[in-house]
Protein backbone atom coordinates (compact mmCIF):
# COMPACT_ATOMS: atom_id res chain seq x y z
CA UNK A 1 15.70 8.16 1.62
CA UNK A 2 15.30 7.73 -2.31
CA UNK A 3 17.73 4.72 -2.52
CA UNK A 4 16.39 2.95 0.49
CA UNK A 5 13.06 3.31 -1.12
CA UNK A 6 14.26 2.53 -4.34
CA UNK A 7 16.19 -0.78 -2.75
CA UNK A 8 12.48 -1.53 -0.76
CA UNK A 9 10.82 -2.06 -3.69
CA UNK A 10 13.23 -3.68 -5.75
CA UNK A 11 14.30 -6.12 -3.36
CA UNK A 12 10.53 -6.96 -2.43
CA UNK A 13 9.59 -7.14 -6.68
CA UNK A 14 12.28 -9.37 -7.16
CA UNK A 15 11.43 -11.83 -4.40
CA UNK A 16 7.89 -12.12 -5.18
CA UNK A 17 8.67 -12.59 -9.01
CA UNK A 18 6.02 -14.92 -10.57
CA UNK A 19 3.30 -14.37 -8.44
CA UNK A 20 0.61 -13.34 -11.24
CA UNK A 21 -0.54 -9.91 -10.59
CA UNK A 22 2.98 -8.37 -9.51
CA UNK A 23 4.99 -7.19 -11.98
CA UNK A 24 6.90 -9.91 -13.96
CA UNK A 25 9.97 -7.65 -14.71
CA UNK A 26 11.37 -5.48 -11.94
CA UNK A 27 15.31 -3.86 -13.27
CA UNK A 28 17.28 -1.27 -10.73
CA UNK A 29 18.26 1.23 -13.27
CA UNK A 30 20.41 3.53 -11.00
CA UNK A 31 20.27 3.66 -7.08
CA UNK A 32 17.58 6.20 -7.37
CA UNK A 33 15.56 4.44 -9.96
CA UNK A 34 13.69 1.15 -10.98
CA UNK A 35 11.96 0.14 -14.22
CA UNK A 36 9.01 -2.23 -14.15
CA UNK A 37 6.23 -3.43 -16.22
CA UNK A 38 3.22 -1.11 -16.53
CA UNK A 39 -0.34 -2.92 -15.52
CA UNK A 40 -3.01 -1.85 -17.98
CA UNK A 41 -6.11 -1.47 -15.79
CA UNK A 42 -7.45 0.29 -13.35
CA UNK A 43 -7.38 1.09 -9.29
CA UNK A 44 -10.05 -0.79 -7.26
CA UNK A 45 -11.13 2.78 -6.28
CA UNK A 46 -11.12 4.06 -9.83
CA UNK A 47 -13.15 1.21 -10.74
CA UNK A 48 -15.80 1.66 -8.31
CA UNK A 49 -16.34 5.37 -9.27
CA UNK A 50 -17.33 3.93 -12.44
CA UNK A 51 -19.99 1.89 -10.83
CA UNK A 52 -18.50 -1.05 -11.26
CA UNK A 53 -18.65 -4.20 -8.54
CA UNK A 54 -15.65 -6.74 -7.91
CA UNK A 55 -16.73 -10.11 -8.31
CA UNK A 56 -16.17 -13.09 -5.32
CA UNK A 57 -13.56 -15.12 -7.67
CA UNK A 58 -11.38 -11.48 -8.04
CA UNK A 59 -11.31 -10.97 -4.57
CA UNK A 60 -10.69 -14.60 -3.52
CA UNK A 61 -8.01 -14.52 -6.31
CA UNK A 62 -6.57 -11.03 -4.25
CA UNK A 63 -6.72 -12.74 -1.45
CA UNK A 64 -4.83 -16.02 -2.20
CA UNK A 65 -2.33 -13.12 -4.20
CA UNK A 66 -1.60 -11.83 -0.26
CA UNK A 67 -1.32 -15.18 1.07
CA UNK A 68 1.29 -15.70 -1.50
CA UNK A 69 3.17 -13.01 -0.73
CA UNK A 70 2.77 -13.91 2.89
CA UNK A 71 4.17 -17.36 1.96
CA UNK A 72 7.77 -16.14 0.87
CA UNK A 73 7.98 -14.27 3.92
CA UNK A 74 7.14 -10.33 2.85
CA UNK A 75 4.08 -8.07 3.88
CA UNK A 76 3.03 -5.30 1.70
CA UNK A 77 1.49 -2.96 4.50
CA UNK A 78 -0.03 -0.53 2.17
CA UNK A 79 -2.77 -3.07 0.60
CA UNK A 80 -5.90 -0.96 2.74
CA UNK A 81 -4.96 1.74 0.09
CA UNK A 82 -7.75 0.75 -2.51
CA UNK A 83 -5.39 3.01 -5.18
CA UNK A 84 -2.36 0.27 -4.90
CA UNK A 85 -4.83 -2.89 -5.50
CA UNK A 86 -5.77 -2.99 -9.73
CA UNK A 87 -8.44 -4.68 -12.06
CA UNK A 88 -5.78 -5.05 -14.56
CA UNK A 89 -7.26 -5.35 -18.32
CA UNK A 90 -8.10 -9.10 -18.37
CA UNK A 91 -10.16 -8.50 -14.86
CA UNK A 92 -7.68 -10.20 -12.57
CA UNK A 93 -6.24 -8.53 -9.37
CA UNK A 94 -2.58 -6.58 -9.32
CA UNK A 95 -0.93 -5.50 -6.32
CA UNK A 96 1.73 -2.28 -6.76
CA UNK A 97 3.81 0.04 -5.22
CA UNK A 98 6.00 -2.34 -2.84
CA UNK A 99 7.81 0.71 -0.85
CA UNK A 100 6.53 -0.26 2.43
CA UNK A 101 6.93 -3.82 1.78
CA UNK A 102 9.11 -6.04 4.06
CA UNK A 103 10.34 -9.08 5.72
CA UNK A 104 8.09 -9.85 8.25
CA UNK A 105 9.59 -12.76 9.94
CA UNK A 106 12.19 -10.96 11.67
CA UNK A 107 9.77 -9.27 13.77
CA UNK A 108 7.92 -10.59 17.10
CA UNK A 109 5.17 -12.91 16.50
CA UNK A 110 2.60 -10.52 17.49
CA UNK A 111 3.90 -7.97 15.31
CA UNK A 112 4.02 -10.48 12.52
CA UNK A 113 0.33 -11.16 12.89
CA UNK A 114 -0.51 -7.70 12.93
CA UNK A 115 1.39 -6.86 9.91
CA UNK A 116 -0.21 -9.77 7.83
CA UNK A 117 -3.55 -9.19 9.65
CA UNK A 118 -3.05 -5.60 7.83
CA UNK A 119 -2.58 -7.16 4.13
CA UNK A 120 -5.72 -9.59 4.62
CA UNK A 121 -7.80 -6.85 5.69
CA UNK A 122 -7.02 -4.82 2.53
CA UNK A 123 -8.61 -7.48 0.76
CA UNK A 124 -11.79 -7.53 3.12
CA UNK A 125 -12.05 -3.55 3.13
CA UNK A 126 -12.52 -3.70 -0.92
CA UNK A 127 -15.15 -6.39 -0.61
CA UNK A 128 -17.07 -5.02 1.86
CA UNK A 129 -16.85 -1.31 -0.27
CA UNK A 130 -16.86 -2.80 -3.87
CA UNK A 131 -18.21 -6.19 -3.52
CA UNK A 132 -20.83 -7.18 -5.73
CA UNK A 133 -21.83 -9.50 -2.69
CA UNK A 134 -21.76 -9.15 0.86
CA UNK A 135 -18.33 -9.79 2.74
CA UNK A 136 -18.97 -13.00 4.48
CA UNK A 137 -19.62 -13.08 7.60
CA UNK A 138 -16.44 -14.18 9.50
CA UNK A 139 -14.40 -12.29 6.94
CA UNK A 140 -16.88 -9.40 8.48
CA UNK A 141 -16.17 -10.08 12.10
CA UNK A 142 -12.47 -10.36 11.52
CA UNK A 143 -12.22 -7.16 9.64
CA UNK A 144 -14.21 -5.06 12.26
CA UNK A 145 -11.91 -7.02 14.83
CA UNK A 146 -8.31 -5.88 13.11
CA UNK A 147 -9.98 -2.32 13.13
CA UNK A 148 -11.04 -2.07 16.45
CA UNK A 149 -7.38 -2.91 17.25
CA UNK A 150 -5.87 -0.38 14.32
CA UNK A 151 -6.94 2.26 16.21
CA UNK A 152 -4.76 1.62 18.58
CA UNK A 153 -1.80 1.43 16.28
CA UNK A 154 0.60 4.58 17.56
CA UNK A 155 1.90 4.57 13.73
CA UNK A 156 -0.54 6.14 11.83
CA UNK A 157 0.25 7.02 8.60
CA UNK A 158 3.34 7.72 6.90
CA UNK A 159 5.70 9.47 9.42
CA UNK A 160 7.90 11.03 6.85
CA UNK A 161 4.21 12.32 4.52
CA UNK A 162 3.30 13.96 7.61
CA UNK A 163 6.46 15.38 8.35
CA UNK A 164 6.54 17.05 4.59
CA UNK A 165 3.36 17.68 4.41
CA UNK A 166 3.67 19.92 8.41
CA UNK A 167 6.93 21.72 6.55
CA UNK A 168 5.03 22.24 3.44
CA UNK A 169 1.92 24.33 5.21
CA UNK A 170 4.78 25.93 7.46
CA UNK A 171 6.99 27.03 4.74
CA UNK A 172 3.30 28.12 3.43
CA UNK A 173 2.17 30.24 6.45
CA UNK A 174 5.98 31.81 7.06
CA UNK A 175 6.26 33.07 3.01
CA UNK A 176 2.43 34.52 3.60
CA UNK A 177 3.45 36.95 6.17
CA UNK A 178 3.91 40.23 5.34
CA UNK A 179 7.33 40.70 7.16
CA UNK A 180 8.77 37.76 4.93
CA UNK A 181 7.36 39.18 1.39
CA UNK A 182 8.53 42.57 2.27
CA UNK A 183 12.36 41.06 2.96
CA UNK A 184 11.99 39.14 -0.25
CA UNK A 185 11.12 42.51 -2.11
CA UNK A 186 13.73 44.01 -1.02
CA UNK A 187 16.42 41.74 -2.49
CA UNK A 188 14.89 40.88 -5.52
């Protein structure tokens, strides 16, 4: 799973080299790691806890970032997660962590508009939470549409987070019982 990862988000980097606000320099060190430029600034969540606004021009700038991206035929599909969206030290938009990114022409065309749809709307869910004006209105009514429809997504989620995260409290409740930490006494 590490190298496909690791492959991901190289391969989607180095396609969407010289959009401004992704990462300029993107190397595969190994098959289990990358190297890319650091982006000074902070998350759009961060931000806001610091009781800061975004301004229009930063999120119209985010958004015509995703279009971009859209453009050369990838999707992010993680861009609702206000942590992978920066205010990078100059005040202008950065997208990271491209793991989930992918080709989305390959897919069916209602699939394809769903993924996209999911990008956009990452844009529209941090202006309607951080906007220092209101999300306009048919940005509004598009946004509540695409969540009205999420909801029905069956993939919620990361299915492989979920699946560690189940073993994790399992492995938890087994090594809690006393059965288990009497055993484990006995052969230390």
């Amino acid at each position: 799973m590490g190298r496909l990862s690791i492959r991901q988000e190289y391969a989607a980097m180095s396609a969407l080299q010289g959009i401004e606000g992704i990462t300029p320099e993107c190397y595969l060190l190994t098959d289990y790691t990358i190297a890319y430029r650091y982006f000074e600034g902070d998350t759009l969540k961060g931000y806001a806890k610091k009781g800061n606004q975004l301004q229009p021009s930063f999120l119209q700038k985010l958004e015509q970032m995703i279009r971009e991206i859209h453009a050369r035929g990838w999707v992010h599909l993680d861009l609702r997660n206000m942590e992978n969206i920066l205010i990078d030290e100059h005040g202008q938009p950065a997208i990271i962590d491209f793991q989930s990114c992918m080709r989305w022409r390959k897919f069916p065309i209602w699939l394809q508009k769903f993924m996209r749809y999911a990008d956009i709307t990452g844009a529209y869910k941090a202006w309607a939470r951080y906007g220092a004006t209101e999300l306009p209105k048919h940005k509004q009514t598009f946004l509540t549409k695409y969540n009205a429809t999420r909801k029905l997504w069956v993939f919620r989620g990361y299915p492989i987070h979920r699946m560690n995260v189940k073993l994790k409290a399992f492995g938890a409740s087994v090594f809690s019982m006393d059965l288990v930490r009497g055993l484990m006494e006995l052969f230390r």
